[in-house]
Amino acid sequence: MKIGVFVCHCGSNIAGTVDVVKVAEAAKAMPEVAFASDTMYACSEPGQEGIVRAIKEKGLDGAVVASCTPRMHGPTFMRTVARAGLNPYMFEMANIREHVSWIGKDKGANTRKAIDLVRMAVAKLAQNKPLYPKSFAINKRVMVIGGGVAGIQAALDCADGGLEVVLVEKTTSIGGKMAKLDKTFPTVDCSSCILGPKMVDVAQHPNITLYANAEVDDVFGYVGNYQVEIRRKATYVDWKNCTGCGACMEKCPSKKSPDPFNENVGKTTAINIPFPQAIPKKAAIDRASCIRFKTGKCGVCAKVCPTKCIDYEQQDVMVTEEVGAIITATGYDLMDWTVYGEYGAGRYPDVITSLQYERILSASGPTGGHIKRPSDGKEPKTVAFIQCVGSRDKSVGRPYCSGFCCMYTAKQAILTKDHIPDSQSYVFYMDIRAPGKMYDEFTRRTMEEYGAQYIRGRVSMVYPKGDKMIVRGADTLAGTQVEVEADLVVLAVGAEGAAGSAQLAEKLRISYDSYGFFMEGHPKLKPVETNTAGVYLAGCAQGPKDIPSSVAQGSAAAAKVLGLFSKDQLQSDPQVAKVDLKRCVGCMKCAMTCPFGAIKELEQRGEMKVQVIETVCQGCGLCTSTCRQGAIQLQHFTDNQILAEINVLLENQLEEA
Amino acid sequence: MDKELRIVGFLCNWCSYGGADTAGVGRFIQPTDLRIIRLPCSGRIDPLFVLKTLIGGADGVLVSGCHPRDCHYSEGNYYARRRLEVLKRFLPVIGIDQGRFEYTWVSASEGQRWQHVVTTFTNQIHALGPIQRIGKDAQARACAFGRTLEVDIPA
């Protein structure tokens, strides 16, 4: 075999700490290497042209590129090799940037390591075989998990693009966090006025099937052919017949149930419709508060319901939906601020979260839009806002900036002044981060036109004195201690991944970080993809985002799905398992370990053998390391290829010693 | 640090190889002894690869995959965990120090954790020192033995 080796400088990224010329020289001496050179940027157009030219001129059978990680440019160079007329699988990459030049400063050691990695890649490539993809049909339906604004946007864009959409929302109404907001920054738009129509569009769109009060139980399959099991949780109300008239809510005697939609600042009834604009507008019973479920006596709702749709015996129902792609838009939760003992840790009723304040401000909230503090219902004249509660704070394990808290605090300060013209707001902040369009102007207006007092410094303590809350902190610009006597304290709480996001990520086989946010395919160039083909991200599930970014990402995810579905057939990755029927003894161990059911029985001349369904095989290689006969081999990662890498590394050491 | 030793890492493509990439992008400085072999899944690792590497003269072997429950292929790392744990207990039987082999779980977002894993493992191998040399002839025989493990690839 005639192999070409191309060692990339990557500007100074690699050449700065690796002697690339020496690596190329060493490569020339390796067996089966017919050509080796160094190149400034292998991935650039001249770099790729150089590879194509060398392959054609020298008649090479395969190429090794020593540059960055194959997770970044593997596919790029496979296309390059294909352009030169070779099979794209006659290519290997040596990762001498992420794994060498960027993590070590010793040029000698780095160069030796880079030579080793090239040697291993060459040894593996010498065993490579051309591989050819198979085609399979795709199911052009898409599932969106999460009915917040990002999920709604993604669902509507997909549906408008002609796709059938299944939208799964875990609460009883779509709308997410945005539905809870009174106004939005920096326009001070009414949130439900702009979200409401979109929610109605979801309900009325002929292409969208909405499962509210439902959760994803399990996910099987692969890109183009996913089966998702959905648990439709019992609402104890037959939604087919419920008209959302609200008669049950009026008569329900259990009027002190916690109200999650109002962030528990108000109370609701045990059977309720979460808010007037809810989609679907259907009632559901909160089992924990319902007198009927607690004592067996009551049943008022069943008596008053005009359509007789109350069903206390209702059970969860499992539904299986088949889709070709999945968009996850599961959003965020506020970080549990009660870890901040010094701020009252939930002990003081007049220390509330930003989202609770939003409900108090809202005309559809528990106070009808009149600002009343929770303790005694009085109108606060002095409101203190504390920023960065659960963001940019290593001490509580939340080192990241949540990004939107500066802006919603400014908005809430403006709204406070609008509601109570003789009020005064104080904002304790670390930095003001307002990088969006019209954002900085907005925070300046809060200070200059609305007279909010911005104090740069952390708050050390919040404690009650009479009917006031004393907020004690530092003013680091003035270099003094400050104390504010406030009637109400609002904590600008940062965001973390929604509860249960880690479990969902495990079902979807995508990565997540320690804060519960899903990991994108590439932080810059694949912001809505994941490492699992056919699974996309939108909104705060990927990281904290404001509404414009969430909507933009929802549309981006939809565009990716529409792009994926623009083909009728997808090509499967040919790095799949292959059976040597002569060696196979039909023990079926491989079939038992295969997570995808990609191996089936095959009868050949009366003997039991196995067969790989190539379009189902995902190329994990579990079967290969299970097979005692060595009969089933994962192509491109065969035993021989891996052993070749090991051998060449250890043999080289023999020479050195 | 003293003279480099030969450490081989078997990493799954989705989590740990990505974690090593993340560590690189973050410029988290690490010892240079480790050479990484990329595999699709930790479940692809035949324990014989590890044995062959150690018998063949490597001073240490590190295996790393996705955290349990977080496998790109659903359950590959469960198979890996079972096989590798058995292997680890077996090593003293053939006279290899258990400390020369570790298996860990590092996700693609855990660059810093990867730096810690590599540094700790490399220090551990340096503390154990180079693996007992069994002479060039015997080592060559060991390599030859390794090749006997190779199989014909189906055409």
mmCIF file of C-alpha atoms in Angstrom, chain A residues 19-255:
data_model
loop_
_atom_site.group_PDB
_atom_site.id
_atom_site.type_symbol
_atom_site.label_atom_id
_atom_site.label_comp_id
_atom_site.label_asym_id
_atom_site.label_seq_id
_atom_site.Cartn_x
_atom_site.Cartn_y
_atom_site.Cartn_z
ATOM 1 C CA ASP A 19 8.584 20.024 15.220
ATOM 2 C CA VAL A 20 6.269 19.236 12.303
ATOM 3 C CA VAL A 21 9.089 18.990 9.759
ATOM 4 C CA LYS A 22 10.722 16.315 11.890
ATOM 5 C CA VAL A 23 7.406 14.469 12.190
ATOM 6 C CA ALA A 24 7.038 14.460 8.398
ATOM 7 C CA GLU A 25 10.664 13.288 8.021
ATOM 8 C CA ALA A 26 10.078 10.448 10.492
ATOM 9 C CA ALA A 27 6.901 9.474 8.635
ATOM 10 C CA LYS A 28 8.888 8.963 5.424
ATOM 11 C CA ALA A 29 10.745 6.115 7.104
ATOM 12 C CA MET A 30 7.581 4.291 8.167
ATOM 13 C CA PRO A 31 6.583 1.137 6.296
ATOM 14 C CA GLU A 32 4.173 1.650 3.393
ATOM 15 C CA VAL A 33 4.582 5.438 3.506
ATOM 16 C CA ALA A 34 5.277 6.630 -0.023
ATOM 17 C CA PHE A 35 4.955 10.333 0.558
ATOM 18 C CA ALA A 36 5.091 12.700 3.536
ATOM 19 C CA SER A 37 5.042 16.459 3.823
ATOM 20 C CA ASP A 38 4.125 19.261 6.176
ATOM 21 C CA THR A 39 1.463 21.805 5.317
ATOM 22 C CA MET A 40 0.473 25.138 6.839
ATOM 23 C CA TYR A 41 -3.288 24.578 7.133
ATOM 24 C CA ALA A 42 -4.350 21.125 5.935
ATOM 25 C CA CYS A 43 -8.035 22.008 6.179
ATOM 26 C CA SER A 44 -7.771 25.179 4.072
ATOM 27 C CA GLU A 45 -8.414 25.134 0.344
ATOM 28 C CA PRO A 46 -4.723 25.075 -0.680
ATOM 29 C CA GLY A 47 -4.108 22.463 2.041
ATOM 30 C CA GLN A 48 -6.835 20.175 0.744
ATOM 31 C CA GLU A 49 -5.773 20.779 -2.854
ATOM 32 C CA GLY A 50 -2.245 19.729 -1.878
ATOM 33 C CA ILE A 51 -3.576 16.457 -0.490
ATOM 34 C CA VAL A 52 -5.688 15.803 -3.594
ATOM 35 C CA ARG A 53 -2.722 16.588 -5.859
ATOM 36 C CA ALA A 54 -0.335 14.350 -3.917
ATOM 37 C CA ILE A 55 -2.793 11.446 -3.964
ATOM 38 C CA LYS A 56 -3.245 11.766 -7.727
ATOM 39 C CA GLU A 57 0.388 12.451 -8.637
ATOM 40 C CA LYS A 58 1.955 9.834 -6.397
ATOM 41 C CA GLY A 59 -0.814 7.287 -6.944
ATOM 42 C CA LEU A 60 -1.448 6.972 -3.188
ATOM 43 C CA ASP A 61 -3.870 4.386 -1.789
ATOM 44 C CA GLY A 62 -4.602 6.175 1.463
ATOM 45 C CA ALA A 63 -3.849 9.285 3.471
ATOM 46 C CA VAL A 64 -3.004 10.113 7.073
ATOM 47 C CA VAL A 65 -3.552 13.686 8.148
ATOM 48 C CA ALA A 66 -1.829 14.633 11.398
ATOM 49 C CA SER A 67 -3.669 17.688 12.622
ATOM 50 C CA CYS A 68 -6.617 18.262 14.917
ATOM 51 C CA THR A 69 -9.235 15.920 16.367
ATOM 52 C CA PRO A 70 -11.137 13.639 13.983
ATOM 53 C CA ARG A 71 -14.274 14.787 15.766
ATOM 54 C CA MET A 72 -13.647 18.165 14.144
ATOM 55 C CA HIS A 73 -12.280 17.611 10.647
ATOM 56 C CA GLY A 74 -12.524 13.832 10.131
ATOM 57 C CA PRO A 75 -15.464 14.255 7.716
ATOM 58 C CA THR A 76 -13.731 17.215 5.992
ATOM 59 C CA PHE A 77 -10.701 15.152 5.057
ATOM 60 C CA MET A 78 -12.793 12.109 4.162
ATOM 61 C CA ARG A 79 -14.439 14.290 1.529
ATOM 62 C CA THR A 80 -11.001 15.498 0.396
ATOM 63 C CA VAL A 81 -9.785 11.933 -0.031
ATOM 64 C CA ALA A 82 -12.961 11.080 -1.910
ATOM 65 C CA ARG A 83 -12.390 14.056 -4.204
ATOM 66 C CA ALA A 84 -9.031 12.564 -5.100
ATOM 67 C CA GLY A 85 -10.807 9.398 -6.198
ATOM 68 C CA LEU A 86 -10.133 7.226 -3.139
ATOM 69 C CA ASN A 87 -12.656 5.564 -0.897
ATOM 70 C CA PRO A 88 -13.238 7.985 2.014
ATOM 71 C CA TYR A 89 -12.478 5.237 4.520
ATOM 72 C CA MET A 90 -8.912 4.952 3.227
ATOM 73 C CA PHE A 91 -8.091 7.746 5.600
ATOM 74 C CA GLU A 92 -6.888 8.095 9.165
ATOM 75 C CA MET A 93 -6.215 11.055 11.377
ATOM 76 C CA ALA A 94 -3.550 11.579 14.025
ATOM 77 C CA ASN A 95 -4.688 14.069 16.622
ATOM 78 C CA ILE A 96 -1.530 16.046 17.281
ATOM 79 C CA ARG A 97 -3.252 19.283 18.306
ATOM 80 C CA GLU A 98 -5.823 18.620 21.070
ATOM 81 C CA HIS A 99 -3.874 15.592 22.301
ATOM 82 C CA VAL A 100 -0.311 16.880 21.822
ATOM 83 C CA SER A 101 0.553 20.476 21.009
ATOM 84 C CA TRP A 102 -2.082 22.103 23.186
ATOM 85 C CA ILE A 103 -1.456 20.047 26.313
ATOM 86 C CA GLY A 104 2.343 19.908 26.523
ATOM 87 C CA LYS A 105 5.057 22.539 26.362
ATOM 88 C CA ASP A 106 8.112 20.288 25.880
ATOM 89 C CA LYS A 107 8.833 20.369 22.135
ATOM 90 C CA GLY A 108 11.023 17.262 22.201
ATOM 91 C CA ALA A 109 8.480 15.139 24.058
ATOM 92 C CA ASN A 110 5.650 16.532 21.932
ATOM 93 C CA THR A 111 7.481 15.703 18.707
ATOM 94 C CA ARG A 112 8.148 12.132 19.853
ATOM 95 C CA LYS A 113 4.511 11.754 20.812
ATOM 96 C CA ALA A 114 3.335 13.180 17.497
ATOM 97 C CA ILE A 115 5.570 10.733 15.608
ATOM 98 C CA ASP A 116 4.071 7.869 17.637
ATOM 99 C CA LEU A 117 0.527 8.984 16.873
ATOM 100 C CA VAL A 118 1.353 9.206 13.155
ATOM 101 C CA ARG A 119 2.971 5.762 13.321
ATOM 102 C CA MET A 120 -0.196 4.336 14.879
ATOM 103 C CA ALA A 121 -2.423 5.997 12.280
ATOM 104 C CA VAL A 122 -0.242 4.641 9.462
ATOM 105 C CA ALA A 123 -0.308 1.132 10.947
ATOM 106 C CA LYS A 124 -4.088 1.268 11.206
ATOM 107 C CA LEU A 125 -4.549 2.687 7.726
ATOM 108 C CA ALA A 126 -2.436 -0.114 6.275
ATOM 109 C CA GLN A 127 -5.265 -2.429 7.345
ATOM 110 C CA ASN A 128 -8.171 -0.235 6.196
ATOM 111 C CA LYS A 129 -10.596 -1.476 3.566
ATOM 112 C CA PRO A 130 -12.893 0.596 1.365
ATOM 113 C CA LEU A 131 -16.374 0.784 2.865
ATOM 114 C CA TYR A 132 -19.620 1.649 1.132
ATOM 115 C CA PRO A 133 -22.748 3.086 2.747
ATOM 116 C CA LYS A 134 -26.234 1.612 2.476
ATOM 117 C CA SER A 135 -29.392 3.660 2.091
ATOM 118 C CA PHE A 136 -32.447 3.486 4.285
ATOM 119 C CA ALA A 137 -35.807 5.213 4.356
ATOM 120 C CA ILE A 138 -36.611 7.900 6.909
ATOM 121 C CA ASN A 139 -39.767 8.616 8.804
ATOM 122 C CA LYS A 140 -40.426 12.298 8.195
ATOM 123 C CA ARG A 141 -42.122 13.047 11.480
ATOM 124 C CA VAL A 142 -40.469 15.030 14.227
ATOM 125 C CA MET A 143 -40.914 15.094 17.983
ATOM 126 C CA VAL A 144 -40.403 18.256 20.004
ATOM 127 C CA ILE A 145 -39.890 17.697 23.734
ATOM 128 C CA GLY A 146 -40.830 20.768 25.746
ATOM 129 C CA GLY A 147 -43.533 23.293 24.952
ATOM 130 C CA GLY A 148 -41.844 26.519 26.009
ATOM 131 C CA VAL A 149 -41.219 29.279 23.532
ATOM 132 C CA ALA A 150 -38.253 27.484 21.934
ATOM 133 C CA GLY A 151 -40.219 24.249 21.536
ATOM 134 C CA ILE A 152 -43.269 26.121 20.236
ATOM 135 C CA GLN A 153 -41.169 27.927 17.636
ATOM 136 C CA ALA A 154 -39.458 24.717 16.563
ATOM 137 C CA ALA A 155 -42.796 22.874 16.332
ATOM 138 C CA LEU A 156 -44.454 25.653 14.329
ATOM 139 C CA ASP A 157 -41.528 26.008 11.924
ATOM 140 C CA CYS A 158 -41.417 22.250 11.315
ATOM 141 C CA ALA A 159 -45.190 22.087 10.915
ATOM 142 C CA ASP A 160 -45.224 25.036 8.516
ATOM 143 C CA GLY A 161 -42.495 23.233 6.585
ATOM 144 C CA GLY A 162 -44.955 20.407 6.035
ATOM 145 C CA LEU A 163 -43.755 17.974 8.673
ATOM 146 C CA GLU A 164 -45.940 16.102 11.091
ATOM 147 C CA VAL A 165 -44.977 17.233 14.572
ATOM 148 C CA VAL A 166 -45.517 15.561 17.936
ATOM 149 C CA LEU A 167 -45.120 18.079 20.770
ATOM 150 C CA VAL A 168 -44.665 16.631 24.249
ATOM 151 C CA GLU A 169 -45.075 18.916 27.252
ATOM 152 C CA LYS A 170 -44.760 17.702 30.822
ATOM 153 C CA THR A 171 -47.100 20.235 32.455
ATOM 154 C CA THR A 172 -50.775 20.595 31.606
ATOM 155 C CA SER A 173 -50.238 23.587 29.326
ATOM 156 C CA ILE A 174 -47.622 24.721 26.866
ATOM 157 C CA GLY A 175 -46.078 28.175 27.238
ATOM 158 C CA GLY A 176 -43.215 27.348 29.568
ATOM 159 C CA LYS A 177 -41.468 30.065 31.537
ATOM 160 C CA MET A 178 -42.378 32.773 29.041
ATOM 161 C CA ALA A 179 -46.097 32.309 29.783
ATOM 162 C CA LYS A 180 -45.355 33.215 33.399
ATOM 163 C CA LEU A 181 -43.685 36.500 32.519
ATOM 164 C CA ASP A 182 -45.596 39.736 32.781
ATOM 165 C CA LYS A 183 -43.534 41.767 30.340
ATOM 166 C CA THR A 184 -40.440 41.093 28.249
ATOM 167 C CA PHE A 185 -37.238 43.139 27.935
ATOM 168 C CA PRO A 186 -36.118 45.407 26.279
ATOM 169 C CA THR A 187 -39.422 46.328 24.657
ATOM 170 C CA VAL A 188 -41.631 45.916 27.737
ATOM 171 C CA ASP A 189 -43.998 43.932 25.501
ATOM 172 C CA CYS A 190 -46.788 42.063 27.184
ATOM 173 C CA SER A 191 -45.458 38.493 27.250
ATOM 174 C CA SER A 192 -48.736 36.620 26.877
ATOM 175 C CA CYS A 193 -49.854 38.994 24.069
ATOM 176 C CA ILE A 194 -46.984 37.840 21.900
ATOM 177 C CA LEU A 195 -46.820 34.223 23.080
ATOM 178 C CA GLY A 196 -50.589 33.615 23.270
ATOM 179 C CA PRO A 197 -51.215 33.669 19.523
ATOM 180 C CA LYS A 198 -48.308 31.285 18.954
ATOM 181 C CA MET A 199 -49.770 28.900 21.520
ATOM 182 C CA VAL A 200 -53.109 29.050 19.727
ATOM 183 C CA ASP A 201 -51.313 28.340 16.431
ATOM 184 C CA VAL A 202 -49.904 25.175 17.986
ATOM 185 C CA ALA A 203 -53.363 24.071 19.078
ATOM 186 C CA GLN A 204 -54.912 24.752 15.686
ATOM 187 C CA HIS A 205 -52.141 23.597 13.383
ATOM 188 C CA PRO A 206 -53.286 20.515 11.479
ATOM 189 C CA ASN A 207 -49.732 19.099 11.487
ATOM 190 C CA ILE A 208 -49.159 19.278 15.242
ATOM 191 C CA THR A 209 -50.213 16.619 17.724
ATOM 192 C CA LEU A 210 -49.914 17.969 21.257
ATOM 193 C CA TYR A 211 -49.431 15.719 24.257
ATOM 194 C CA ALA A 212 -49.678 17.913 27.335
ATOM 195 C CA ASN A 213 -49.134 16.474 30.822
ATOM 196 C CA ALA A 214 -46.959 13.825 29.222
ATOM 197 C CA GLU A 215 -43.347 12.740 29.537
ATOM 198 C CA VAL A 216 -40.904 10.796 27.441
ATOM 199 C CA ASP A 217 -40.495 7.408 29.047
ATOM 200 C CA ASP A 218 -38.014 5.785 26.717
ATOM 201 C CA VAL A 219 -36.393 6.249 23.352
ATOM 202 C CA PHE A 220 -35.356 3.510 20.937
ATOM 203 C CA GLY A 221 -33.943 3.528 17.427
ATOM 204 C CA TYR A 222 -31.664 5.789 15.478
ATOM 205 C CA VAL A 223 -31.755 8.782 13.147
ATOM 206 C CA GLY A 224 -34.670 8.546 10.761
ATOM 207 C CA ASN A 225 -36.340 5.799 12.770
ATOM 208 C CA TYR A 226 -36.906 6.623 16.421
ATOM 209 C CA GLN A 227 -39.608 5.042 18.545
ATOM 210 C CA VAL A 228 -40.484 7.179 21.534
ATOM 211 C CA GLU A 229 -42.588 5.885 24.374
ATOM 212 C CA ILE A 230 -44.628 8.649 25.917
ATOM 213 C CA ARG A 231 -46.365 8.446 29.258
ATOM 214 C CA ARG A 232 -49.580 10.457 29.240
ATOM 215 C CA LYS A 233 -50.008 11.108 32.923
ATOM 216 C CA ALA A 234 -53.460 10.802 34.432
ATOM 217 C CA THR A 235 -55.313 14.115 34.798
ATOM 218 C CA TYR A 236 -58.467 12.421 36.182
ATOM 219 C CA VAL A 237 -60.371 14.423 33.590
ATOM 220 C CA ASP A 238 -61.407 13.068 30.213
ATOM 221 C CA TRP A 239 -59.791 15.682 28.007
ATOM 222 C CA LYS A 240 -61.752 14.587 24.960
ATOM 223 C CA ASN A 241 -64.913 15.940 26.525
ATOM 224 C CA CYS A 242 -63.586 18.695 28.809
ATOM 225 C CA THR A 243 -64.582 22.067 27.381
ATOM 226 C CA GLY A 244 -62.469 24.152 29.781
ATOM 227 C CA CYS A 245 -65.591 25.867 31.130
ATOM 228 C CA GLY A 246 -64.090 26.122 34.617
ATOM 229 C CA ALA A 247 -67.267 25.117 36.511
ATOM 230 C CA CYS A 248 -65.239 22.543 38.468
ATOM 231 C CA MET A 249 -62.706 25.159 39.519
ATOM 232 C CA GLU A 250 -65.427 27.451 40.830
ATOM 233 C CA LYS A 251 -67.003 24.783 43.015
ATOM 234 C CA CYS A 252 -63.916 22.842 44.158
ATOM 235 C CA PRO A 253 -63.839 23.087 47.964
ATOM 236 C CA SER A 254 -60.071 22.535 48.154
ATOM 237 C CA LYS A 255 -59.073 26.126 47.498
#
